[in-house]
CSV table of C-alpha atoms in Angstrom, one decimal:
chain,number,residue,atom,x,y,z
A,1,MET,CA,2.3,17.1,3.0
A,2,ARG,CA,5.9,17.9,3.1
A,3,ALA,CA,4.7,20.9,0.6
A,4,ILE,CA,2.9,22.3,3.4
A,5,VAL,CA,5.4,22.1,6.1
A,6,ARG,CA,7.5,23.7,3.1
A,7,GLU,CA,4.8,26.6,2.7
A,8,ALA,CA,4.3,27.0,6.8
A,9,ALA,CA,8.0,26.9,6.8
A,10,GLY,CA,8.1,29.9,5.1
A,11,SER,CA,7.2,32.6,7.0
A,12,TRP,CA,9.6,31.2,10.1
A,13,PRO,CA,12.7,33.5,11.1
A,14,ARG,CA,16.0,31.3,10.0
A,15,GLY,CA,18.1,29.7,12.4
A,16,PRO,CA,17.6,26.5,14.6
A,17,VAL,CA,14.1,24.6,14.0
A,18,TYR,CA,13.6,21.7,16.3
A,19,VAL,CA,11.7,18.3,15.5
A,20,PRO,CA,11.3,16.0,18.1
A,21,CYS,CA,10.1,12.8,16.8
A,22,CYS,CA,11.4,12.7,13.6
A,23,GLY,CA,10.6,9.3,12.7
A,24,ASN,CA,11.4,9.0,9.0
A,25,PHE,CA,12.9,12.4,8.5
A,26,THR,CA,9.8,13.7,6.7
A,27,ILE,CA,10.0,17.1,8.3
A,28,GLU,CA,14.0,17.7,7.9
A,29,ARG,CA,13.6,16.6,4.1
A,30,SER,CA,10.4,19.3,3.3
A,31,LEU,CA,12.9,21.8,5.3
A,32,ALA,CA,16.3,20.9,3.4
A,33,GLY,CA,17.7,23.7,1.5
A,34,MET,CA,15.8,26.3,3.7
A,35,GLY,CA,18.1,27.7,5.9
A,36,PHE,CA,17.6,26.4,9.1
A,37,ALA,CA,19.8,24.4,11.0
A,38,LEU,CA,17.8,21.5,12.1
A,39,HIS,CA,18.2,19.6,15.3
A,40,SER,CA,16.3,16.5,15.9
A,41,SER,CA,15.9,13.9,18.7
A,42,ASP,CA,13.9,10.5,18.5
A,43,VAL,CA,13.5,7.1,20.6
A,44,SER,CA,13.6,4.2,17.5
A,45,ILE,CA,16.3,2.1,16.6
A,46,TYR,CA,16.1,2.7,12.8
A,47,THR,CA,15.6,6.7,13.1
A,48,THR,CA,18.8,6.9,15.8
A,49,ALA,CA,20.9,4.8,12.7
A,50,ILE,CA,20.2,7.7,10.4
A,51,GLY,CA,20.6,10.9,12.7
A,52,ARG,CA,23.5,9.7,14.1
A,53,TRP,CA,24.4,8.5,10.6
A,54,LEU,CA,23.7,12.7,9.0
A,55,THR,CA,25.6,14.0,12.3
A,56,GLY,CA,28.4,11.7,12.0
A,57,GLN,CA,28.0,10.2,15.1
A,58,LEU,CA,28.5,6.5,15.0
A,59,ALA,CA,25.4,4.4,15.0
A,60,GLY,CA,26.2,1.4,17.6
A,61,ILE,CA,24.1,-1.4,16.4
A,62,ARG,CA,25.4,-4.6,16.4
A,63,LEU,CA,23.4,-8.4,15.3
A,64,ARG,CA,22.5,-10.1,18.3
A,65,GLU,CA,23.9,-13.3,19.5
A,66,GLU,CA,21.3,-15.3,18.9
A,67,SER,CA,20.3,-13.7,15.5
A,68,VAL,CA,23.8,-15.0,14.0
A,69,GLY,CA,22.8,-18.3,13.5
A,70,GLN,CA,20.2,-16.9,10.8
A,71,LEU,CA,21.3,-13.7,10.1
A,72,GLY,CA,24.9,-14.0,10.1
A,73,TRP,CA,25.3,-12.6,6.7
A,74,LEU,CA,24.2,-9.0,7.7
A,75,ALA,CA,27.5,-9.0,9.7
A,76,ASP,CA,29.9,-7.6,7.4
A,77,SER,CA,27.2,-4.9,6.7
A,78,LEU,CA,27.5,-3.0,9.4
A,79,ASP,CA,29.6,-0.2,9.3
A,80,ASP,CA,28.4,2.0,12.0
A,81,GLY,CA,27.4,4.0,8.8
A,82,ILE,CA,25.8,3.9,5.5
A,83,GLY,CA,26.4,0.5,5.7
A,84,THR,CA,24.3,-0.1,8.8
A,85,VAL,CA,21.4,2.8,8.0
A,86,ALA,CA,21.0,0.4,4.4
A,87,THR,CA,20.9,-2.7,6.5
A,88,LEU,CA,18.1,-1.2,8.7
A,89,MET,CA,15.9,-0.1,5.7
A,90,LEU,CA,16.1,-3.6,3.7
A,91,GLY,CA,15.7,-5.0,7.1
A,92,THR,CA,12.2,-3.6,7.3
A,93,ARG,CA,10.6,-5.6,4.3
A,94,PHE,CA,12.3,-9.0,5.7
A,95,LEU,CA,12.7,-9.3,9.3
A,96,ALA,CA,9.4,-10.0,10.4
A,97,SER,CA,9.3,-13.1,8.0
A,98,VAL,CA,12.8,-14.5,10.1
A,99,GLY,CA,12.2,-17.9,12.0
A,100,ARG,CA,8.2,-18.3,10.8
A,101,GLU,CA,6.9,-21.2,9.1
A,102,GLY,CA,5.6,-21.0,5.8
A,103,LEU,CA,6.5,-20.9,2.0
A,104,TRP,CA,5.9,-17.6,2.0
A,105,HIS,CA,7.7,-16.2,4.7
A,106,GLU,CA,10.9,-18.5,3.5
A,107,ARG,CA,11.1,-17.3,0.2
A,108,VAL,CA,11.2,-13.5,1.7
A,109,VAL,CA,14.1,-14.3,3.3
A,110,ARG,CA,15.5,-16.8,1.2
A,111,SER,CA,15.2,-14.1,-1.6
A,112,TYR,CA,16.9,-11.2,0.6
A,113,ARG,CA,20.2,-13.3,1.7
A,114,ASP,CA,20.6,-14.5,-2.4
A,115,GLN,CA,20.7,-10.5,-3.7
A,116,TRP,CA,21.7,-9.0,-0.3
A,117,LYS,CA,24.9,-7.7,-2.0
A,118,ALA,CA,23.6,-6.0,-4.2
A,119,LYS,CA,20.2,-4.8,-2.7
A,120,HIS,CA,22.7,-3.1,0.2
A,121,ALA,CA,25.4,-1.7,-2.5
A,122,GLU,CA,21.9,-0.3,-4.1
A,123,THR,CA,20.4,0.7,-1.2
A,124,VAL,CA,23.7,2.8,-0.4
A,125,GLU,CA,24.4,4.6,-3.9
A,126,ARG,CA,20.9,5.7,-3.1
A,127,LEU,CA,21.5,7.1,0.3
A,128,SER,CA,25.2,9.1,-0.7
A,129,ARG,CA,22.9,10.7,-3.0
A,130,ALA,CA,20.5,12.0,0.5
A,131,ASP,CA,20.6,16.2,0.3
A,132,VAL,CA,19.3,16.3,4.7
A,133,ALA,CA,21.9,17.9,7.1
A,134,LEU,CA,20.9,17.8,10.7
A,135,ALA,CA,22.8,20.2,13.4
A,136,SER,CA,22.3,17.8,15.5
A,137,TYR,CA,20.0,14.4,16.9
A,138,GLU,CA,19.4,13.2,20.5
A,139,VAL,CA,18.2,9.8,21.6
A,140,GLU,CA,15.7,11.5,23.7
A,141,ASP,CA,12.0,10.8,25.2
A,142,VAL,CA,10.1,13.8,23.4
A,143,ARG,CA,8.5,14.8,26.7
A,144,THR,CA,11.5,16.1,28.5
A,145,TRP,CA,13.4,17.0,24.7
A,146,LEU,CA,10.7,20.1,24.8
A,147,GLN,CA,11.7,21.3,27.7
A,148,ARG,CA,15.1,22.2,26.7
A,149,VAL,CA,13.7,23.3,23.4
A,150,PRO,CA,14.2,27.0,23.4
A,151,ARG,CA,10.6,29.1,23.7
A,152,GLY,CA,10.6,31.3,20.7
A,153,ALA,CA,12.5,28.6,18.2
A,154,PRO,CA,10.1,26.5,16.1
A,155,VAL,CA,9.4,23.5,16.8
A,156,CYS,CA,7.4,21.0,14.1
A,157,SER,CA,6.7,17.3,14.9
A,158,PHE,CA,4.4,14.4,13.9
A,159,PRO,CA,3.9,12.7,17.0
A,160,PRO,CA,3.1,8.8,16.9
A,161,PHE,CA,-0.2,8.8,16.1
A,162,TYR,CA,-0.9,5.5,17.8
A,163,GLY,CA,-0.2,4.1,21.0
A,164,SER,CA,3.1,2.0,21.1
A,165,GLY,CA,2.5,2.7,17.4
A,166,TYR,CA,6.5,2.8,16.4
A,167,GLU,CA,7.8,0.3,18.7
A,168,LYS,CA,5.1,-2.4,17.2
A,169,LEU,CA,6.7,-1.6,13.6
A,170,TYR,CA,10.2,-1.5,14.6
A,171,GLU,CA,9.9,-4.5,16.3
A,172,PRO,CA,11.6,-7.5,14.3
A,173,LEU,CA,14.2,-4.5,14.2
A,174,ASN,CA,15.0,-4.4,17.8
A,175,ALA,CA,14.4,-8.5,17.9
A,176,HIS,CA,17.6,-9.3,16.2
A,177,PHE,CA,19.8,-6.2,16.7
A,178,THR,CA,20.7,-4.6,19.7
A,179,TRP,CA,22.1,-0.9,20.7
A,180,ASP,CA,22.4,1.6,23.5
A,181,ALA,CA,17.9,2.1,23.8
A,182,PRO,CA,17.0,4.4,26.0
A,183,GLU,CA,14.7,3.9,28.7
A,184,TYR,CA,11.1,5.5,28.0
A,185,GLU,CA,7.0,4.9,28.4
A,186,PRO,CA,5.5,5.0,25.3
A,187,LEU,CA,2.9,7.5,24.3
A,188,SER,CA,-0.6,7.4,25.5
A,189,ASP,CA,-3.3,9.2,23.7
A,190,ALA,CA,-3.5,11.1,26.8
A,191,ASP,CA,0.7,11.6,26.3
A,192,VAL,CA,0.1,12.6,22.7
A,193,VAL,CA,-2.1,15.2,23.6
A,194,ASP,CA,0.3,16.7,26.3
A,195,VAL,CA,2.9,16.4,23.8
A,196,LEU,CA,1.0,18.5,21.2
A,197,GLY,CA,0.0,21.4,24.0
A,198,ALA,CA,3.7,21.6,24.3
A,199,ILE,CA,4.5,22.1,20.9
A,200,THR,CA,1.8,24.6,20.4
A,201,ASP,CA,3.0,26.7,23.5
A,202,ARG,CA,5.2,28.9,20.9
A,203,PRO,CA,5.2,32.2,18.5
A,204,TYR,CA,6.0,29.1,15.4
A,205,TRP,CA,5.1,25.8,15.2
A,206,LEU,CA,3.1,23.0,13.1
A,207,THR,CA,2.0,19.6,13.8
A,208,ALA,CA,-0.3,17.1,12.7
A,209,SER,CA,-2.5,14.5,14.2
A,210,ASN,CA,-4.8,11.6,13.0
A,211,HIS,CA,-6.8,13.1,15.6
A,212,ASP,CA,-9.3,16.6,15.3
A,213,VAL,CA,-8.4,18.7,18.2
A,214,PRO,CA,-11.6,21.1,18.8
A,215,GLU,CA,-9.0,23.0,21.1
A,216,LEU,CA,-7.0,23.6,17.7
A,217,HIS,CA,-9.7,24.5,15.0
A,218,GLN,CA,-8.5,28.2,14.8
A,219,TYR,CA,-5.3,26.8,13.8
A,220,LEU,CA,-6.2,24.3,11.4
A,221,ARG,CA,-4.2,24.4,7.9
A,222,GLY,CA,-4.5,21.4,6.3
A,223,VAL,CA,-6.6,17.9,6.4
A,224,ILE,CA,-4.8,15.3,4.1
A,225,LYS,CA,-5.9,12.2,2.9
A,226,ALA,CA,-3.6,10.2,0.9
A,227,THR,CA,-5.4,7.0,-0.6
A,228,PRO,CA,-9.3,6.5,-0.7
A,229,ARG,CA,-8.7,4.1,2.5
A,230,ALA,CA,-6.3,6.2,4.5
A,231,ALA,CA,-6.8,7.7,7.9
A,232,PRO,CA,-7.2,11.6,7.6
A,233,PHE,CA,-4.0,14.2,8.6
A,234,TYR,CA,-4.9,17.2,10.2
A,235,VAL,CA,-1.9,19.8,9.9
A,236,TYR,CA,-2.5,22.4,12.5
A,237,ALA,CA,0.2,25.1,12.4
A,238,SER,CA,0.7,28.9,14.3
A,239,GLU,CA,0.6,30.7,10.5
A,240,ALA,CA,0.4,29.0,7.3
A,241,PRO,CA,-2.6,29.4,3.9
A,242,THR,CA,-5.5,26.6,4.4
A,243,ARG,CA,-5.0,23.3,2.1
A,244,ILE,CA,-6.9,20.3,1.3
A,245,VAL,CA,-5.4,17.5,0.2
A,246,ALA,CA,-7.5,14.8,-1.3
A,247,PRO,CA,-6.9,11.4,-3.6
A,248,ARG,CA,-7.4,11.8,-7.6
A,249,GLN,CA,-8.8,9.0,-9.2
A,250,PRO,CA,-7.8,9.2,-13.3
A,251,ILE,CA,-11.2,8.2,-15.1
A,252,GLU,CA,-11.0,7.2,-18.8
A,253,PRO,CA,-14.1,6.6,-21.4
A,254,VAL,CA,-15.4,3.1,-21.6
A,255,LYS,CA,-17.6,2.4,-25.4
A,256,ALA,CA,-18.7,-0.7,-24.7
A,257,PRO,CA,-22.5,-1.1,-24.1
A,258,ARG,CA,-23.5,-2.4,-20.7
A,259,LEU,CA,-26.6,-4.8,-20.7
A,260,ARG,CA,-29.6,-2.5,-19.9
A,261,ARG,CA,-33.1,-3.3,-18.7
A,262,GLY,CA,-35.3,-5.0,-21.4
A,263,GLU,CA,-32.6,-6.5,-22.7
A,264,GLU,CA,-31.4,-10.7,-22.8
A,265,LEU,CA,-28.4,-11.7,-21.9
A,266,ALA,CA,-26.5,-13.5,-24.6
A,267,GLY,CA,-23.6,-15.9,-25.0
A,268,PRO,CA,-20.8,-17.3,-25.3
A,269,LEU,CA,-19.1,-14.8,-22.8
A,270,SER,CA,-15.9,-13.4,-23.4
A,271,LEU,CA,-13.1,-11.5,-21.0
A,272,ALA,CA,-11.6,-8.0,-21.7
A,273,LEU,CA,-9.2,-6.2,-20.4
A,274,LEU,CA,-9.3,-3.0,-18.6
A,275,LYS,CA,-7.2,-0.3,-17.9
A,276,SER,CA,-7.1,1.4,-14.4
A,277,GLY,CA,-8.6,4.8,-15.8
A,278,GLN,CA,-11.4,2.1,-17.4
A,279,PHE,CA,-11.7,0.4,-14.0
A,280,ASN,CA,-12.0,3.8,-11.8
A,281,ALA,CA,-14.7,5.1,-13.9
A,282,LEU,CA,-17.2,1.3,-13.9
A,283,ARG,CA,-16.6,1.5,-10.6
A,284,SER,CA,-17.5,4.8,-9.9
A,285,ARG,CA,-20.8,3.7,-11.9
A,286,TYR,CA,-22.2,0.4,-10.6
A,287,LEU,CA,-20.5,-0.3,-7.0
A,288,ASN,CA,-21.7,0.9,-4.0
A,289,PRO,CA,-19.9,4.3,-3.1
A,290,ARG,CA,-20.4,3.3,0.5
A,291,ILE,CA,-17.1,0.6,-0.6
A,292,ALA,CA,-13.7,2.6,-0.2
A,293,PRO,CA,-11.7,1.9,-3.6
A,294,GLY,CA,-8.5,0.1,-4.4
A,295,ALA,CA,-5.6,-0.2,-6.2
A,296,ALA,CA,-5.9,-3.1,-8.7
A,297,ASN,CA,-3.6,-4.8,-10.5
A,298,LEU,CA,-5.5,-6.8,-13.1
A,299,ALA,CA,-9.1,-5.4,-14.2
A,300,VAL,CA,-11.2,-7.3,-16.2
A,301,ALA,CA,-14.7,-6.8,-17.6
A,302,LEU,CA,-16.9,-9.3,-18.6
A,303,LYS,CA,-19.1,-8.9,-21.8
A,304,ASP,CA,-22.1,-11.2,-23.1
A,305,GLY,CA,-21.8,-12.5,-26.8
A,306,THR,CA,-23.0,-9.3,-28.6
A,307,GLY,CA,-20.3,-7.2,-26.5
A,308,ARG,CA,-22.3,-5.8,-23.7
A,309,ILE,CA,-20.3,-5.5,-20.4
A,310,LEU,CA,-22.1,-7.4,-17.8
A,311,GLY,CA,-20.2,-6.5,-15.1
A,312,VAL,CA,-16.5,-6.4,-13.9
A,313,PHE,CA,-13.8,-7.7,-11.4
A,314,ALA,CA,-10.8,-6.9,-10.3
A,315,MET,CA,-7.6,-8.8,-9.0
A,316,SER,CA,-4.7,-8.6,-7.4
A,317,PRO,CA,-2.2,-10.8,-5.8
A,318,SER,CA,-2.1,-12.5,-2.0
A,319,SER,CA,0.4,-11.0,0.4
A,320,TYR,CA,0.0,-14.0,2.0
A,321,THR,CA,-0.5,-17.1,-0.3
A,322,PRO,CA,1.5,-18.1,-3.0
A,323,ASP,CA,-1.1,-19.7,-5.4
A,324,GLU,CA,-3.8,-17.9,-4.4
A,325,ALA,CA,-5.5,-14.6,-6.1
A,326,TYR,CA,-7.2,-12.1,-4.3
A,327,LEU,CA,-10.6,-10.4,-5.5
A,328,LEU,CA,-10.4,-6.7,-4.6
A,329,SER,CA,-13.8,-5.7,-6.3
A,330,ASP,CA,-16.6,-7.4,-8.2
A,331,PHE,CA,-19.9,-6.2,-9.3
A,332,ALA,CA,-22.4,-5.8,-12.0
A,333,VAL,CA,-23.5,-3.8,-14.1
A,334,ALA,CA,-27.2,-1.7,-13.2
A,335,PRO,CA,-30.3,-1.6,-13.7
A,336,THR,CA,-31.2,-5.1,-15.9
A,337,ASP,CA,-33.5,-7.9,-15.6
A,338,TYR,CA,-31.7,-10.2,-13.7
A,339,PRO,CA,-31.5,-9.7,-9.7
A,340,ARG,CA,-28.6,-12.0,-9.7
A,341,LEU,CA,-26.1,-11.3,-12.5
A,342,SER,CA,-23.6,-9.9,-9.5
A,343,LYS,CA,-23.4,-14.1,-8.9
A,344,LEU,CA,-22.3,-15.0,-13.3
A,345,ILE,CA,-19.8,-12.3,-11.8
A,346,VAL,CA,-18.2,-14.4,-9.2
A,347,LEU,CA,-18.5,-17.4,-11.7
A,348,ALA,CA,-16.7,-15.3,-14.4
A,349,ALA,CA,-14.2,-14.2,-11.8
A,350,THR,CA,-13.0,-18.5,-10.8
A,351,SER,CA,-13.2,-19.6,-14.1
A,352,SER,CA,-10.4,-21.1,-16.4
A,353,GLU,CA,-10.1,-18.0,-18.4
A,354,ALA,CA,-9.6,-15.5,-15.5
A,355,GLN,CA,-7.4,-17.9,-13.9
A,356,LEU,CA,-5.1,-17.6,-17.0
A,357,LEU,CA,-5.3,-14.1,-17.1
A,358,CYS,CA,-4.3,-13.7,-13.2
A,359,GLN,CA,-1.4,-16.5,-13.8
A,360,ARG,CA,0.3,-14.3,-17.0
A,361,ALA,CA,-0.4,-10.9,-14.6
A,362,PHE,CA,1.5,-12.3,-11.5
A,363,SER,CA,3.9,-14.5,-13.1
A,364,ARG,CA,3.1,-17.7,-10.7
A,365,ARG,CA,0.6,-20.1,-10.5
A,366,ILE,CA,-2.8,-19.4,-9.1
A,367,ARG,CA,-5.1,-22.4,-7.8
A,368,ALA,CA,-7.7,-19.9,-5.5
A,369,VAL,CA,-9.3,-17.1,-4.9
A,370,SER,CA,-10.5,-15.2,-1.9
A,371,THR,CA,-12.1,-12.3,-1.2
A,372,THR,CA,-13.4,-10.0,1.8
A,373,ALA,CA,-17.3,-9.0,1.9
A,374,PHE,CA,-18.5,-6.4,4.4
A,375,SER,CA,-22.5,-6.8,5.2
A,376,ASN,CA,-25.0,-6.0,7.9
A,377,ASN,CA,-26.5,-9.8,7.5
A,378,ALA,CA,-24.3,-12.6,9.0
A,379,VAL,CA,-23.3,-13.9,5.0
A,380,SER,CA,-23.2,-12.7,1.3
A,381,MET,CA,-25.7,-13.8,-0.7
A,382,LYS,CA,-23.9,-12.8,-3.8
A,383,TYR,CA,-20.9,-15.4,-2.9
A,384,ARG,CA,-23.1,-17.6,-0.4
A,385,GLY,CA,-23.1,-21.2,-2.6
A,386,LEU,CA,-20.0,-19.9,-4.8
A,387,LEU,CA,-17.0,-19.2,-1.8
A,388,ARG,CA,-16.5,-20.3,1.1
A,389,LEU,CA,-17.2,-18.7,4.4
A,390,THR,CA,-14.0,-19.1,6.1
A,391,LYS,CA,-14.1,-16.2,8.9
A,392,ARG,CA,-16.8,-13.8,10.5
A,393,GLY,CA,-16.2,-10.5,12.7
A,394,PRO,CA,-17.2,-7.6,13.0
A,395,SER,CA,-16.5,-4.3,10.6
A,396,ASN,CA,-13.8,-2.5,11.0
A,397,GLU,CA,-15.3,-0.1,7.8
A,398,ASP,CA,-18.1,2.6,9.1
A,399,GLY,CA,-22.0,1.2,7.8
A,400,TRP,CA,-21.8,-2.2,8.4
A,401,LYS,CA,-21.9,-4.9,10.7
A,402,PHE,CA,-19.7,-8.0,9.6
A,403,GLN,CA,-16.4,-8.7,7.8
A,404,LEU,CA,-16.6,-11.5,5.7
A,405,GLN,CA,-13.7,-13.8,5.1
A,406,TYR,CA,-14.7,-16.0,2.0
A,407,GLN,CA,-12.1,-18.5,-0.3
A,408,GLY,CA,-12.5,-21.0,-3.1
A,409,PRO,CA,-10.7,-22.7,-5.6
A,410,MET,CA,-10.0,-21.1,-8.7
A,411,GLY,CA,-10.1,-22.8,-12.5
A,412,GLU,CA,-12.2,-25.5,-12.0
A,413,HIS,CA,-15.1,-24.2,-14.8
A,414,THR,CA,-14.7,-22.4,-18.0
A,415,LEU,CA,-17.1,-19.2,-18.9
A,416,ALA,CA,-19.2,-21.8,-21.2
A,417,GLN,CA,-20.0,-23.8,-17.8
A,418,ALA,CA,-20.3,-20.7,-15.8
A,419,LEU,CA,-22.9,-19.2,-17.9
A,420,GLU,CA,-25.0,-22.9,-17.7
A,421,THR,CA,-24.6,-22.8,-13.8
A,422,TRP,CA,-26.0,-19.1,-13.7
A,423,ALA,CA,-28.8,-19.7,-16.1
A,424,LYS,CA,-30.4,-23.1,-14.0
A,425,ARG,CA,-29.4,-21.5,-10.7
A,426,TRP,CA,-29.8,-17.9,-11.1
A,427,GLY,CA,-30.8,-16.7,-14.5
A,428,ALA,CA,-34.4,-16.1,-13.9
A,429,ARG,CA,-35.4,-13.2,-15.3
A,430,ALA,CA,-37.5,-10.5,-13.2
A,431,THR,CA,-38.5,-7.2,-15.3
A,432,THR,CA,-40.0,-4.6,-12.8
A,433,THR,CA,-36.4,-5.2,-10.4
A,434,GLN,CA,-33.8,-2.8,-10.9
A,435,THR,CA,-30.2,-4.5,-9.8
A,436,GLY,CA,-26.9,-4.3,-9.0
A,437,VAL,CA,-23.9,-4.1,-6.5
């Protein structure tokens, strides 16, 4: 995104550039050093702290009286300048856990409190190296601020993509800090369209939206999809080269043989760690292409007694439960003679050997596993009988009816016991059926 902004602005006349809804100052950082006088505006507490610091104004942000009991240790860091900016930046990472029940939230707050001086000093030092310079910063609603921008001056802005998006994002900051916040109405979807119209009604402009705007198709200069799961951003500009930005995953060859049709599975089972590129290669080969890939902290191949790969599972530490691992992906190789080979992969992923690998990788005790399945059926036949269905709801992914949450214990059986259980219940061969997940 920053490269596209910088490239587009290369043809603009040098002078003032106006940036409403400046947010995290992505545009300002992109245009730094190009000879523009940058004038920015926004209405959020986070952006205002940064904008006022960059323009030499006092931040005017204080800890609320009702928050002093819980967060009094932050008060000395609020210096109306760079210290206040550092405090708010760090606050976005832990303030949402303040006052909430649960071991995880308590540990997060305690960790920041115990390490506060070091973390704050480190953030201040990093901020002091910033090379962004602003000509001005104002706290004002974009709808009125744009009316005062000279019509011939370039405007570059990424308006909020979702109604009340920034309000929700910075809610924990506003809950614990007070400042001279402006009064304004959050942008609705219709307001975003109106703002886009006001931005584009001038000779030089650039904007982006998560909406594909038919009226601006002739100005479409780029489509950006940062990750496979991310929503695409559509970049529109008065003049700029056309660009497409898409995620690229590294692929590495996997030389180990795989179980194939006509071959018999043999014990004992074993686990083999995979590099990220190897996991990507196997996932691209065997996983349902409608399932968006994610980044795994731990990727493991399950092998039989002859060294053939039977399938793969990938884990990441749970974001909510300290002693739980999240089963990010699990799939069997295909085609084989075993229609229910995928159940063996799940059994291996919940084995004591897999538990040990998770504990080493995540540096924490792991006692349970959870996962999410997308299906057009009310239950997942792969997890049925192995994990407990804890929640069923409508899918938030296109192409599926249900989003199913599963959970179960980890480490209650070994790989040898997993193979024995699977062989008795699901290990029948069916030589005429092509299988896979």
